[in-house]
Short mmCIF file of C-alpha atoms in Angstrom, two decimals:
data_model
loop_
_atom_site.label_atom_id
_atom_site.label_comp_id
_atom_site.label_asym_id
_atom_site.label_seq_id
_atom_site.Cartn_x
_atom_site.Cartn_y
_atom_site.Cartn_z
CA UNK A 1 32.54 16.43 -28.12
CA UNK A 2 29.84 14.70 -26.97
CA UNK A 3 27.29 15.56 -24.05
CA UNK A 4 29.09 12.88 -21.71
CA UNK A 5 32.65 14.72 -22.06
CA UNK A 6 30.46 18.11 -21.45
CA UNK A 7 29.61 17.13 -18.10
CA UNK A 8 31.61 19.24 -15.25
CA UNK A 9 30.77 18.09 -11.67
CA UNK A 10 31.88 20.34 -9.13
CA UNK A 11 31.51 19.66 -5.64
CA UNK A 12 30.24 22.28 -2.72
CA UNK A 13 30.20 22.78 0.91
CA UNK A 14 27.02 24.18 2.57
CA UNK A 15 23.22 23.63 2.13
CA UNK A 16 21.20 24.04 -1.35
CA UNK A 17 19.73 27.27 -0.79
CA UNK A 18 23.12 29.11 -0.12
CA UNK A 19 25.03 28.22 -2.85
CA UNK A 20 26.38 31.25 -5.17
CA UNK A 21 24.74 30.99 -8.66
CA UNK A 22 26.51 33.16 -11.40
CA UNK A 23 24.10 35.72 -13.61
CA UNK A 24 24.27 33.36 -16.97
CA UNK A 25 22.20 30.74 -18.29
CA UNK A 26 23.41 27.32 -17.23
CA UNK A 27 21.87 25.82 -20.69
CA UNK A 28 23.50 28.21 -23.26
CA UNK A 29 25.62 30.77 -21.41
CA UNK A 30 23.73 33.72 -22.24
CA UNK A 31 22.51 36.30 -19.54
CA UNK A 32 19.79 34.63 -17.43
CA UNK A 33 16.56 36.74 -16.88
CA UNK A 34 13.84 34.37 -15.75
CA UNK A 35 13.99 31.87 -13.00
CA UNK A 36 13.34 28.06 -13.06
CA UNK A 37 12.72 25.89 -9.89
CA UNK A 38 14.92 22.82 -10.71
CA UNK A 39 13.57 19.73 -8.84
CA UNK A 40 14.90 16.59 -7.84
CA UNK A 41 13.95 13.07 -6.29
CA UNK A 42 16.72 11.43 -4.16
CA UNK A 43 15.86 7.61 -2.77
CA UNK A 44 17.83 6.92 0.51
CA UNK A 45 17.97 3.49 1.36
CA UNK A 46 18.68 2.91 5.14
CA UNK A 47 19.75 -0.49 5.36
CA UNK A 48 20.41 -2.23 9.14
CA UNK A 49 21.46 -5.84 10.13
CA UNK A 50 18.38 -7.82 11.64
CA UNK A 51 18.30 -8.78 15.45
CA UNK A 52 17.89 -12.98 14.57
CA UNK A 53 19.48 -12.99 11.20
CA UNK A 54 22.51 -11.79 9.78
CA UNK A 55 20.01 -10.50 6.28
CA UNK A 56 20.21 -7.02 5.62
CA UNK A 57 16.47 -4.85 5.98
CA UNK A 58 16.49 -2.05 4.00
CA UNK A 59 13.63 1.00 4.15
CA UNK A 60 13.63 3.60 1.48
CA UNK A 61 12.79 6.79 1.93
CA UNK A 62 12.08 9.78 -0.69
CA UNK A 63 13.40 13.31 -0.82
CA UNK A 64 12.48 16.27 -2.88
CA UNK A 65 15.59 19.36 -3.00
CA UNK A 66 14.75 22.17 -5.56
CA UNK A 67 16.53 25.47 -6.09
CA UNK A 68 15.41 28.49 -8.51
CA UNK A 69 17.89 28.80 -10.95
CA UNK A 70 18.08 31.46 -13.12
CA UNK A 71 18.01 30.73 -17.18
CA UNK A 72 18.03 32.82 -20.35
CA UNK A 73 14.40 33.98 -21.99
CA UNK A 74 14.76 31.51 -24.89
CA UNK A 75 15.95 28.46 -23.50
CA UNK A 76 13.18 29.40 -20.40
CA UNK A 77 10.44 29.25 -23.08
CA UNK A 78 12.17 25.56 -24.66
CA UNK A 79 12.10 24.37 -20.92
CA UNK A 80 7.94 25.65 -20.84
CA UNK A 81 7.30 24.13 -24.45
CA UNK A 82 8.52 20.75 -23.05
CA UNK A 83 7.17 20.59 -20.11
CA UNK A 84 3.82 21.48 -21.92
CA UNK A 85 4.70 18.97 -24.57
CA UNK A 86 5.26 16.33 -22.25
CA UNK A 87 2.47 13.60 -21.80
CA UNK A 88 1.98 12.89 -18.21
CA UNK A 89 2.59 9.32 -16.68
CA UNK A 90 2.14 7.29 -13.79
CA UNK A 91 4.15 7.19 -11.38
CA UNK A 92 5.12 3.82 -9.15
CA UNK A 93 6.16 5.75 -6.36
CA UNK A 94 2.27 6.37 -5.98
CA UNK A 95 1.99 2.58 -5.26
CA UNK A 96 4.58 3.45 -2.56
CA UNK A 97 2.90 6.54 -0.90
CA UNK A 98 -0.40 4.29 -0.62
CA UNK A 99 1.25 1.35 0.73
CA UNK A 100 2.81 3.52 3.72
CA UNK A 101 -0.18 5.24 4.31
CA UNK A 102 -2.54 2.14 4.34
CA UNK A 103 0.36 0.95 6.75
CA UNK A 104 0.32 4.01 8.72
CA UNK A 105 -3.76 3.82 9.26
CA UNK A 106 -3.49 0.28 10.35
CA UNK A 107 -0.78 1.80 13.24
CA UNK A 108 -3.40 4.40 13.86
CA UNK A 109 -6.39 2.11 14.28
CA UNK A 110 -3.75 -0.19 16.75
CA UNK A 111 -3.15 2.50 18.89
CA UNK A 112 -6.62 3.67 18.82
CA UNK A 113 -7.81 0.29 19.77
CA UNK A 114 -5.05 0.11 22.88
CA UNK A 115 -5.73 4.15 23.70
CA UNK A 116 -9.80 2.85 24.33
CA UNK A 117 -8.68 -0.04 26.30
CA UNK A 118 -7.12 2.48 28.94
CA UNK A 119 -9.25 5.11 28.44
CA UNK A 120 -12.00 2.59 29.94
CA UNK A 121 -9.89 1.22 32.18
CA UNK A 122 -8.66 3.77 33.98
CA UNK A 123 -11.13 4.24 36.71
CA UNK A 124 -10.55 1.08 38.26
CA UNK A 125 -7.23 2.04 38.87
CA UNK A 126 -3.65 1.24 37.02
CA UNK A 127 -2.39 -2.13 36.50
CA UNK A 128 0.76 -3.32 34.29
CA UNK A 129 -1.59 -4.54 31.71
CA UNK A 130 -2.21 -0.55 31.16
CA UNK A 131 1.50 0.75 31.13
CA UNK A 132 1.75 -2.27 28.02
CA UNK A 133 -1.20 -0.87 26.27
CA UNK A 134 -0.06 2.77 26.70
CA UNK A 135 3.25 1.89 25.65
CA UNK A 136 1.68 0.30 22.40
CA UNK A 137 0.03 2.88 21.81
CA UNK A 138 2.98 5.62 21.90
CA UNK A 139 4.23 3.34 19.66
CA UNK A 140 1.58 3.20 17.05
CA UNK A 141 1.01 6.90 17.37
CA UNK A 142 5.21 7.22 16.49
CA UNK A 143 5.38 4.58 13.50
CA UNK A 144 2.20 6.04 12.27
CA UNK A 145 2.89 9.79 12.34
CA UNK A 146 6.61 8.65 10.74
CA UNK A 147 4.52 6.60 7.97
CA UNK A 148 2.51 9.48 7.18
CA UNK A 149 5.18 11.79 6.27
CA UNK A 150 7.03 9.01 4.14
CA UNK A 151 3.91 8.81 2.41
CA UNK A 152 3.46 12.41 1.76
CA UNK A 153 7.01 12.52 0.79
CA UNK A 154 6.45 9.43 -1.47
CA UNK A 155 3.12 11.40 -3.06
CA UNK A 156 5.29 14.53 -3.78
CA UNK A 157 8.09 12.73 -5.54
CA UNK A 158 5.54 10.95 -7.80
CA UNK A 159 3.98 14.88 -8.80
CA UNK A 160 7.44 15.89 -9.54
CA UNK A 161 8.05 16.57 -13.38
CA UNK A 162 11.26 14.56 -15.07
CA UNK A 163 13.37 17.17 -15.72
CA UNK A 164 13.37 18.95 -19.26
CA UNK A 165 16.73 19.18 -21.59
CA UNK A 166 16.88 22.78 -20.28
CA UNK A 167 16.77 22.08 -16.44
CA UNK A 168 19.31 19.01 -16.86
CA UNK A 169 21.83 21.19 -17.57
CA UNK A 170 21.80 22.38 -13.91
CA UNK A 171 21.77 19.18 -11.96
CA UNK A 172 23.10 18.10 -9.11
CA UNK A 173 23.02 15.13 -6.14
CA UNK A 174 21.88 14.20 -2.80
CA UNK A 175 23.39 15.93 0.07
CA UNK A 176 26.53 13.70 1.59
CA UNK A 177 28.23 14.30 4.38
CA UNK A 178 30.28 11.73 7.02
CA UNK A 179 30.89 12.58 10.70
CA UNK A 180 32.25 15.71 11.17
CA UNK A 181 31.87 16.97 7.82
CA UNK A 182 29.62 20.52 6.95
CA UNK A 183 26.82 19.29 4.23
CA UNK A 184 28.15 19.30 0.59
CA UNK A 185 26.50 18.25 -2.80
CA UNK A 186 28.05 17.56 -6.31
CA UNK A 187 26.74 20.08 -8.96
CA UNK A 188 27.01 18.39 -12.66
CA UNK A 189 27.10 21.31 -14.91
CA UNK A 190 27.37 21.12 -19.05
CA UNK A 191 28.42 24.50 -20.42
CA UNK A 192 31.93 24.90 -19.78
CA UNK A 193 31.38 28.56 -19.24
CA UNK A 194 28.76 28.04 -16.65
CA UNK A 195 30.60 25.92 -14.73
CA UNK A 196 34.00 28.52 -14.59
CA UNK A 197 31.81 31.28 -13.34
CA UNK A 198 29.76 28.82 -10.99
CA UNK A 199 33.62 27.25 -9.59
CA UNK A 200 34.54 31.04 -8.95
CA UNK A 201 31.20 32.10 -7.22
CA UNK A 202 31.50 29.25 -5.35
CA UNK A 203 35.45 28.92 -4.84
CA UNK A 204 35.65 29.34 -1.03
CA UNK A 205 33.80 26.40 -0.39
CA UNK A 206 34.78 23.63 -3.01
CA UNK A 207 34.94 20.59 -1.50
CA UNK A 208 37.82 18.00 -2.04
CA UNK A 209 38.06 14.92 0.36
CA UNK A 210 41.98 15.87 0.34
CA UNK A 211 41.03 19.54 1.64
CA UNK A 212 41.53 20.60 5.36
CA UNK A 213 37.81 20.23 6.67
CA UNK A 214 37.71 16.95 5.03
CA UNK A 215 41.05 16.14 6.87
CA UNK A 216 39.98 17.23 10.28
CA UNK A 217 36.84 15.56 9.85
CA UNK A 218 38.73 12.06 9.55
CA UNK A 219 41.11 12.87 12.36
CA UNK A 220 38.15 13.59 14.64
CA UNK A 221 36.36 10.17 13.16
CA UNK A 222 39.91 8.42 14.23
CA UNK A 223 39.34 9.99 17.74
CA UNK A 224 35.96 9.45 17.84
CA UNK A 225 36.86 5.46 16.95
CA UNK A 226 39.58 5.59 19.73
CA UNK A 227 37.28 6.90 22.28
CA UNK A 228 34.15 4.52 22.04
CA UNK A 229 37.15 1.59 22.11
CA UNK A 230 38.96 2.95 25.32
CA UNK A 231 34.75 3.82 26.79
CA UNK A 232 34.14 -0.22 26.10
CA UNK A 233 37.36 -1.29 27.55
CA UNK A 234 36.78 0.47 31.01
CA UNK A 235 33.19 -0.50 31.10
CA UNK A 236 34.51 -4.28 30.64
CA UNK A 237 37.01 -3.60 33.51
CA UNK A 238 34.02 -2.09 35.65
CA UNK A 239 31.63 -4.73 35.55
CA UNK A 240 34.33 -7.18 35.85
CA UNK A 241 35.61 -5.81 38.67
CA UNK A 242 31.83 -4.66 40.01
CA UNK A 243 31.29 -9.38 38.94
CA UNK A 244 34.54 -9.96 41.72
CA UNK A 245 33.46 -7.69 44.07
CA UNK A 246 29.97 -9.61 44.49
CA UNK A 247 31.41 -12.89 44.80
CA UNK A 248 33.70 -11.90 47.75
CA UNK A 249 32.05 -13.08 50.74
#
């Protein structure tokens, strides 16, 4: 059986840190004594329709989750040999985190540049010109503070190791959730015997999308869709009633 038939995924309500994780290795099955922090870099891509064109913009963002998991003594000191082993490369994401910082300075330096312009005019008394500039500014100071934490963000995920044959066989993906639905992640597990004891640590809060939160959570989106229809329809009927009213001499 090969390592692609091995693979168990498992999926699980509830945040990273509070899953249940059984006492045995997740590489061999053995009793785990020592600890591993198991890493991961997740790319979200937020993509949104542009104001004068139909084309798709798209701004990636970069997420680090990690979790200690507990391992076996031997296959703790394979995971250390690799990661000693392993020659270090360059990351491109580094090429990212400068590109949103140099961004971020140049927002910095704008709403420095707009900040001084009130700052010195000020005393003369306030003018329209200076609610623009200060508005700028805010701006600037917003974009650039949000462009320095992508950038940190970006700089971690380039530091963080591939991981090792030892920490793949714990892996697992980027939180999901739709409206109205608690935070779950799939776990892909490889031993077999892992991932029973892992599905009955964890077997109040397996998630299926044909499971009961799953099903209130898309009855609620339904009434949630229902609502924002019937709020649009009776703001049309205001204003055109509000439009009819005005023109009535």
């Amino acid at each position: 059986m090969n390592a692609m038939q091995q693979v168990i995924a498992v999926r699980v309500s509830g945040r990273l840190h509070t899953i249940m994780l059984p006492p045995r290795c997740p590489a061999c099955g053995a009793a785990a004594s020592v600890t591993l922090r198991v890493e991961r870099v997740f790319v979200r891509e937020h993509r949104r329709r542009g104001v004068m064109s139909d084309s798709a913009r798209s701004v990636m963002t970069f997420h680090i989750a990690s979790i200690d998991v507990p391992f076996c003594t031997a296959c703790a000191a394979r995971h250390m040999a690799e990661r000693a082993a392993a020659d270090p490369t360059p990351s491109p994401l580094r090429a990212i985190a400068v590109m949103y910082g140099v961004v971020a300075l140049v927002a910095l330096v704008v709403a420095l540049v707009f900040a001084l312009f009130v700052w010195n005019e000020i005393a003369g008394g306030w003018r329209p010109a200076m609610t623009l500039a200060t508005s700028i500014a805010a701006g600037c100071v917003v974009l650039g503070g949000w462009l320095i934490v992508q950038a940190v963000n970006a700089w971690r995920a380039s530091m963080t190791p591939p991981p090792t044959s030892v920490t793949a066989m714990f892996d697992f993906g980027d939180r999901q959730s739709r409206r109205f639905e608690p935070e779950w992640r799939e776990y892909r597990l490889h031993n077999p015997e892992y991932a029973r004891a892992f599905v009955q640590a964890n077997a109040a809060r397996l998630w299926e999308d044909a499971g009961l939160q799953a099903t209130r959570a898309a009855r609620l989106r339904r009434v949630a869709g229902s609502l924002r229809v019937a709020a649009a329809a009776v703001l049309i009927v205001v204003f055109v009633l509000l439009a009819l009213q005005a023109g009535v001499p």
